[in-house]
XYZ file of C-alpha atoms in Angstrom:
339
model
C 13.594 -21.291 5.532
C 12.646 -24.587 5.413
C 8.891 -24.489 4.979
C 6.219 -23.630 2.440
C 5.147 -20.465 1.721
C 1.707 -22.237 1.680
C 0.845 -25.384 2.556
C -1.956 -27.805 4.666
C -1.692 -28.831 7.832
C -3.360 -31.941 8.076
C -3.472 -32.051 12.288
C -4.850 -28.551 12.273
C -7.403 -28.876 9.286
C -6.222 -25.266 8.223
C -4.158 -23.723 5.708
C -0.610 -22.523 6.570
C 0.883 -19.780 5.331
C 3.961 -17.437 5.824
C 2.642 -14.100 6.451
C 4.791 -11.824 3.821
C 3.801 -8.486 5.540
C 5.772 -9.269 8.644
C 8.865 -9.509 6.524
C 12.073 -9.066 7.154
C 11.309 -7.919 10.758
C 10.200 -11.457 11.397
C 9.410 -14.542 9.888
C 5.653 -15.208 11.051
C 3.187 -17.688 10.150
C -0.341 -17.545 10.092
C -3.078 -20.619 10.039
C -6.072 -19.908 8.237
C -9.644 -21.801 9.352
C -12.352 -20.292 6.392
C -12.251 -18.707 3.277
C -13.312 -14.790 5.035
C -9.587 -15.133 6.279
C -7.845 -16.343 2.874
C -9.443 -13.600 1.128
C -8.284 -11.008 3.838
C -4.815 -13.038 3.308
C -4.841 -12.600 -0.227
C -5.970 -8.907 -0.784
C -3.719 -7.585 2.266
C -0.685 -9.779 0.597
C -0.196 -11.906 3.372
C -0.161 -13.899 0.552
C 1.083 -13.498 -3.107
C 3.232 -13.774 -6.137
C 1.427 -15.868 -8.897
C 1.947 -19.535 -8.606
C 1.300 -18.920 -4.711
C -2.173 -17.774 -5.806
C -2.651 -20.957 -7.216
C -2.372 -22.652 -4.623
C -4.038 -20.562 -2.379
C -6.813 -20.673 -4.555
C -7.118 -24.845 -4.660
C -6.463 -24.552 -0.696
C -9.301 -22.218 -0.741
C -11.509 -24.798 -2.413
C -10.463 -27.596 -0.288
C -11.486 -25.462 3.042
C -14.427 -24.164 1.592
C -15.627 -27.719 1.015
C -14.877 -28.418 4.851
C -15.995 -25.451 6.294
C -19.535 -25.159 4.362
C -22.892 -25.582 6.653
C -25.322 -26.987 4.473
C -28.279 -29.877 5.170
C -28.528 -30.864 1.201
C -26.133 -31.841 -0.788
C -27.646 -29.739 -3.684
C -27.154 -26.966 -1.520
C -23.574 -27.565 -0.366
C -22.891 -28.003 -4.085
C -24.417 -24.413 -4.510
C -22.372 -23.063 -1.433
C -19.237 -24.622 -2.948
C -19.726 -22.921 -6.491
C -20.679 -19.364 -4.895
C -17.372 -19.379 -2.566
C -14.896 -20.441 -5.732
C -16.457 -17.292 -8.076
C -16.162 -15.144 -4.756
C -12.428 -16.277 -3.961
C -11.292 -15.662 -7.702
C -12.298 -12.451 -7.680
C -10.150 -11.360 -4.632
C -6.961 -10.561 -7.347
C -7.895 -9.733 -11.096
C -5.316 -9.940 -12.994
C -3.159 -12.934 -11.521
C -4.257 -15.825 -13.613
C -2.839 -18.257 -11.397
C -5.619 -17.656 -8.346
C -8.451 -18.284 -10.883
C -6.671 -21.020 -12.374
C -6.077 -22.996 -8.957
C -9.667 -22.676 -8.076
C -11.287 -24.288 -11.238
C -8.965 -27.000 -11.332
C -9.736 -27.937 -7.397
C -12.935 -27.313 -8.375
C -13.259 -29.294 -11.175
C -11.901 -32.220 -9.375
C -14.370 -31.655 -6.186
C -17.474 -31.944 -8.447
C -16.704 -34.925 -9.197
C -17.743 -36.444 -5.565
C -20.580 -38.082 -5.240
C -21.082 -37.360 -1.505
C -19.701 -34.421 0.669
C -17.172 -36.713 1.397
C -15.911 -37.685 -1.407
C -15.991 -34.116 -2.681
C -13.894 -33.077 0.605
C -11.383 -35.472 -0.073
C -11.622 -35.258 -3.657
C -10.519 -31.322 -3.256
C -7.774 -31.613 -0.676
C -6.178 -34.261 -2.735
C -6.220 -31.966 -5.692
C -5.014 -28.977 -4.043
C -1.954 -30.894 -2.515
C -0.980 -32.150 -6.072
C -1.235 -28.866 -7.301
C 0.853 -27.554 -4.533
C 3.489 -30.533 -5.222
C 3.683 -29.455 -9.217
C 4.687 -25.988 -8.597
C 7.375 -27.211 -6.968
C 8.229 -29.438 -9.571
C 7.740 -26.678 -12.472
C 9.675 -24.090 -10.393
C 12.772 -26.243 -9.986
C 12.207 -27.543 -14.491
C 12.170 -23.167 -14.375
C 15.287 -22.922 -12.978
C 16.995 -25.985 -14.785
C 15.955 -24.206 -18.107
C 16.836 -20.603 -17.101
C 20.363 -21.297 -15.351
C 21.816 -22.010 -18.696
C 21.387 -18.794 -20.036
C 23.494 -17.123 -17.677
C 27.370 -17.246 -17.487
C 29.425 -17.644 -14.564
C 30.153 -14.099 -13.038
C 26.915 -12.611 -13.997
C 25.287 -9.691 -12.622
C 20.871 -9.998 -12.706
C 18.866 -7.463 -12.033
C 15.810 -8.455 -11.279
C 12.087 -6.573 -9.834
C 9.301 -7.287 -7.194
C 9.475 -10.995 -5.992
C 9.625 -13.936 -7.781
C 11.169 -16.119 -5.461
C 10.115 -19.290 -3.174
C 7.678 -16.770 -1.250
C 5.968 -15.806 -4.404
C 5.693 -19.581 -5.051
C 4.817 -22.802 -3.108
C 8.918 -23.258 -2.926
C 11.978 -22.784 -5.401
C 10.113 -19.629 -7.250
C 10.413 -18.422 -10.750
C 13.286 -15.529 -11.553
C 15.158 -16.412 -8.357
C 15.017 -20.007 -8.797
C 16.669 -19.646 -12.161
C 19.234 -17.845 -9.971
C 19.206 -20.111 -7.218
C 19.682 -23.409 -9.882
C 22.408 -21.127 -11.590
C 24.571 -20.912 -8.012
C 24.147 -24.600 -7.423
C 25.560 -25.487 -10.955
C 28.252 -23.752 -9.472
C 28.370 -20.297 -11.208
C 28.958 -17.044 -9.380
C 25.992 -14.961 -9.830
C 25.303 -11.512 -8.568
C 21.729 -9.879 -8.469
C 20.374 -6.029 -8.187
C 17.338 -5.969 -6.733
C 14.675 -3.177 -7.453
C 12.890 -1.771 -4.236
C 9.444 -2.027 -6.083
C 6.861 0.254 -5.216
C 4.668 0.880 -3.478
C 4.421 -1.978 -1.051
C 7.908 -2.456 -1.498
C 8.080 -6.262 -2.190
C 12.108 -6.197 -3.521
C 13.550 -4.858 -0.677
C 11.427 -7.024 1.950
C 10.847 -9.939 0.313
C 13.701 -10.548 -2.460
C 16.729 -9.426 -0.599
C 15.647 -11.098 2.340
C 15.343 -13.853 0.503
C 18.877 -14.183 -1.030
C 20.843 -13.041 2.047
C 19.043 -16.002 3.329
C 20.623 -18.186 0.609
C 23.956 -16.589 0.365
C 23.507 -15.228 -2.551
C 25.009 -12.109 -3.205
C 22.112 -8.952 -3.811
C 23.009 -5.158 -3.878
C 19.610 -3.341 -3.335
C 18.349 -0.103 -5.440
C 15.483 1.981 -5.700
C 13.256 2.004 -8.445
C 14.586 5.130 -10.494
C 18.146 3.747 -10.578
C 17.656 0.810 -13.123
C 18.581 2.709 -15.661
C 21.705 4.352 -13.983
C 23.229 0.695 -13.300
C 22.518 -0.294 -16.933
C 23.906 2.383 -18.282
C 27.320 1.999 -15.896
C 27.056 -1.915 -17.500
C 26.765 -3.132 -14.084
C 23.863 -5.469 -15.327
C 24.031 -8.572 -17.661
C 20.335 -9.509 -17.567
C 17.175 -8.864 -16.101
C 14.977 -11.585 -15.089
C 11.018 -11.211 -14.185
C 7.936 -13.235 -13.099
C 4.749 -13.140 -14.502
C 0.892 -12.438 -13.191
C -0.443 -13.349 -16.387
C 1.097 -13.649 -19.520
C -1.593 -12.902 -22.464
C -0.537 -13.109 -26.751
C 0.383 -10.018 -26.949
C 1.993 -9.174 -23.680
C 2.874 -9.781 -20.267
C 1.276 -8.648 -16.710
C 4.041 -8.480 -13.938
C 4.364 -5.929 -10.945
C 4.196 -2.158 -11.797
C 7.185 -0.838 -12.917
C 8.287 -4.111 -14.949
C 7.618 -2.328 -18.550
C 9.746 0.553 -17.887
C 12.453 -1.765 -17.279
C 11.692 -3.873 -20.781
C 12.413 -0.219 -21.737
C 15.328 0.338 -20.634
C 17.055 -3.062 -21.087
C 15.936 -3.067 -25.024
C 17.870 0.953 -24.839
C 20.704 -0.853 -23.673
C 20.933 -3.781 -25.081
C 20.629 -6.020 -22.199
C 18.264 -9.361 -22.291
C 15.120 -9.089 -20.626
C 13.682 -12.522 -19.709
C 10.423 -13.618 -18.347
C 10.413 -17.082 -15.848
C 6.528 -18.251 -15.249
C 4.965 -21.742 -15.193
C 2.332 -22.616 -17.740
C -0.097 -21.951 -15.304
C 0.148 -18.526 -16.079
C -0.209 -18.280 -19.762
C -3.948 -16.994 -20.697
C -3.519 -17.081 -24.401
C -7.038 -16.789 -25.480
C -6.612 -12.665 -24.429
C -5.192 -9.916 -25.480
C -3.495 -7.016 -23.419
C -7.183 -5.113 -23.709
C -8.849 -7.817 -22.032
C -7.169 -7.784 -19.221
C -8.042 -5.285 -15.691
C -5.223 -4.209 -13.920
C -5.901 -4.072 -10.229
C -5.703 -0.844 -8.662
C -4.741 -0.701 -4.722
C -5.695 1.874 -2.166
C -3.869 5.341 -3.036
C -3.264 5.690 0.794
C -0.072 2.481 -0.380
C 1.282 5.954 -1.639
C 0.569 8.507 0.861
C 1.690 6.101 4.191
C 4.823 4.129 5.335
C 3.693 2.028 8.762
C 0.964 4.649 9.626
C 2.882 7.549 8.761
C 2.056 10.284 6.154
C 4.588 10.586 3.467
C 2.898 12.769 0.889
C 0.481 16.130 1.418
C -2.757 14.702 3.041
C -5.498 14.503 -0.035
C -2.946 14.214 -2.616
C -4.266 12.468 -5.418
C -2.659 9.374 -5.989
C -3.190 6.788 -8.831
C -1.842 3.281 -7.653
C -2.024 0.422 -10.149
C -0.569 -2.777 -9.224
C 0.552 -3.985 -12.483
C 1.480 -3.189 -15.874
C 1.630 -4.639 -19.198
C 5.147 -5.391 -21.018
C 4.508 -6.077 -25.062
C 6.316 -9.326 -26.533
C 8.526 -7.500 -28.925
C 10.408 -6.095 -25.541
C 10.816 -9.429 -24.498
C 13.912 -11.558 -25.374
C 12.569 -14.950 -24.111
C 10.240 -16.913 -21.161
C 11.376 -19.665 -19.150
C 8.751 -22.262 -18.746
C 9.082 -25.840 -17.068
C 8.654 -26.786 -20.340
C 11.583 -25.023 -21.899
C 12.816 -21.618 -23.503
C 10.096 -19.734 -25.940
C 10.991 -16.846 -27.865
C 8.600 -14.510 -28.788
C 5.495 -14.510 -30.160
C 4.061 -17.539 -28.652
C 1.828 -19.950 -30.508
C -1.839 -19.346 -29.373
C -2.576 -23.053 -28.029
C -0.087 -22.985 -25.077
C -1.387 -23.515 -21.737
């Protein structure tokens, strides 16, 4: 794969984005002319993964300052304000999307014309595109020395290049790992409900060569216990002082990994620290309970069932051996002025 998972096309005046829902039946990519279609994008997770969101959301600026039909400038100024606050509201609990749009924003504001504040925007969302890259690949230079040659990682959901701009977070400590030369293994969690390890992740790695054995959910703790897993290695939505936001299912394994002794690491950017909260301040999305009753149209559970479908959970620090930031290793707890 050797595109973005989101990126500007400068000939088209559109976004471009791999479309993660068609995956793995086919790799399919979408170009996106307003912000009505990045928002559809980003709630149906056509787009997604953290850092991704970030630069969604400072694409989503730089469109909405293009696309905006206003005669005054105080007025586009307005228009441009109102679209941001409706765009970071799409996701939230993923700092990153929130994050992305203030600092394109930010930058816009600073025009003194709609021109300048057009060009201004798309020439802050492209840096910010080009940094993740950067701070993925500092991720993985950080994280690949804490695993040995011969290594086993399990790791849940998708924190790989598609979850990124490129590189990604837990896989590209993986993927730096293999091209330092070590052998390394990884068990990949199915993720429910929208099943993100199985599409995304091990299509992903087979991609790359990289050896990936595929389990559901419920058998994490099985492999562990069989010592068929050396580490486990996450992303991050949002990572607050007192614990971290990942995909639904990731505290159970924190769980299970402090049972059996096994490290349990965390690989995010900056980005996605939001150390003025706590774990209370934080909403946990909640998808449509039909994610549980359907597979591709079909029922799969008793029509009506009840079903409660939150997208995330919350892991607490102490479960945490370490995070991997661009920056470096940080163990646990975190000084309150990182960002």
């Amino acid at each position: 794969m050797m595109m973005r998972t989101i990126d500007w096309t400068d000939e088209k005046g559109c976004i471009t984005i791999i479309d993660q829902t068609a995956l793995p039946s086919r790799l399919a990519v979408l170009d996106i002319y307003d912000v009505d279609g990045l928002c559809e994008a980003i709630l149906k997770l056509r787009v997604r993964g953290a850092p991704a969101l970030g630069a969604a959301g400072g694409f989503g600026v730089a469109l909405l300052a293009r696309t905006l039909k206003a005669q005054k400038f105080q007025d586009y100024i307005g228009g441009l304000k109102d679209g941001a606050d409706k765009l970071k509201r799409v996701r939230p609990t993923a700092v990153n999307l929130s994050w992305g749009v203030e600092r394109v924003l930010g930058r816009a504001l600073t025009g003194k014309d709609r021109g300048e504040v057009e060009a201004f925007a798309l020439e802050e969302a492209k840096a910010l595109a080009d940094e993740d890259v950067a701070r993925c690949k500092a991720i993985g230079e950080h994280g690949a020395s804490l695993l040995k040659d011969g290594d086993t990682v399990l790791t849940h959901c998708n924190a790989g290049r598609l979850a990124c701009v490129d590189w990604g977070t837990a896989l590209g400590v993986i993927r730096m790992a293999v091209a330092r030369g070590k052998s390394i293994k990884v068990i990949s969690c199915e993720t429910r409900p929208l099943n993100q390890g199985s599409r995304i992740t091990c299509w992903e790695l087979m991609e790359d060569g990289i050896p990936v054995t595929l389990i559901t959910d419920s058998m994490a703790g099985h492999v562990m216990r069989a010592g068929r897993v050396d580490c486990v290695i996450v992303g991050a939505d949002r990572i607050v002082q007192d614990a971290v936001f990942n995909k639904i299912g990731t505290y159970a394994l924190s769980v299970l990994s402090k049972a059996h002794n096994i490290p349990f690491y965390v690989a995010a950017p900056l980005s996605t620290f939001d150390l003025s909260r706590k774990e209370k301040d934080v909403v946990i999305e909640e998808r449509s309970p039909d994610e549980l009753r359907y597979w591709n149209g079909s029922p799969i559970a008793p029509a009506g069932v009840p079903a409660y479908n939150p997208a995330f959970d919350a892991t607490p620090m102490e479960n945490i051996t370490a995070i991997i930031t661009e920056q470096g290793i940080m163990t646990p707890p975190l000084a309150p002025h990182i960002r």
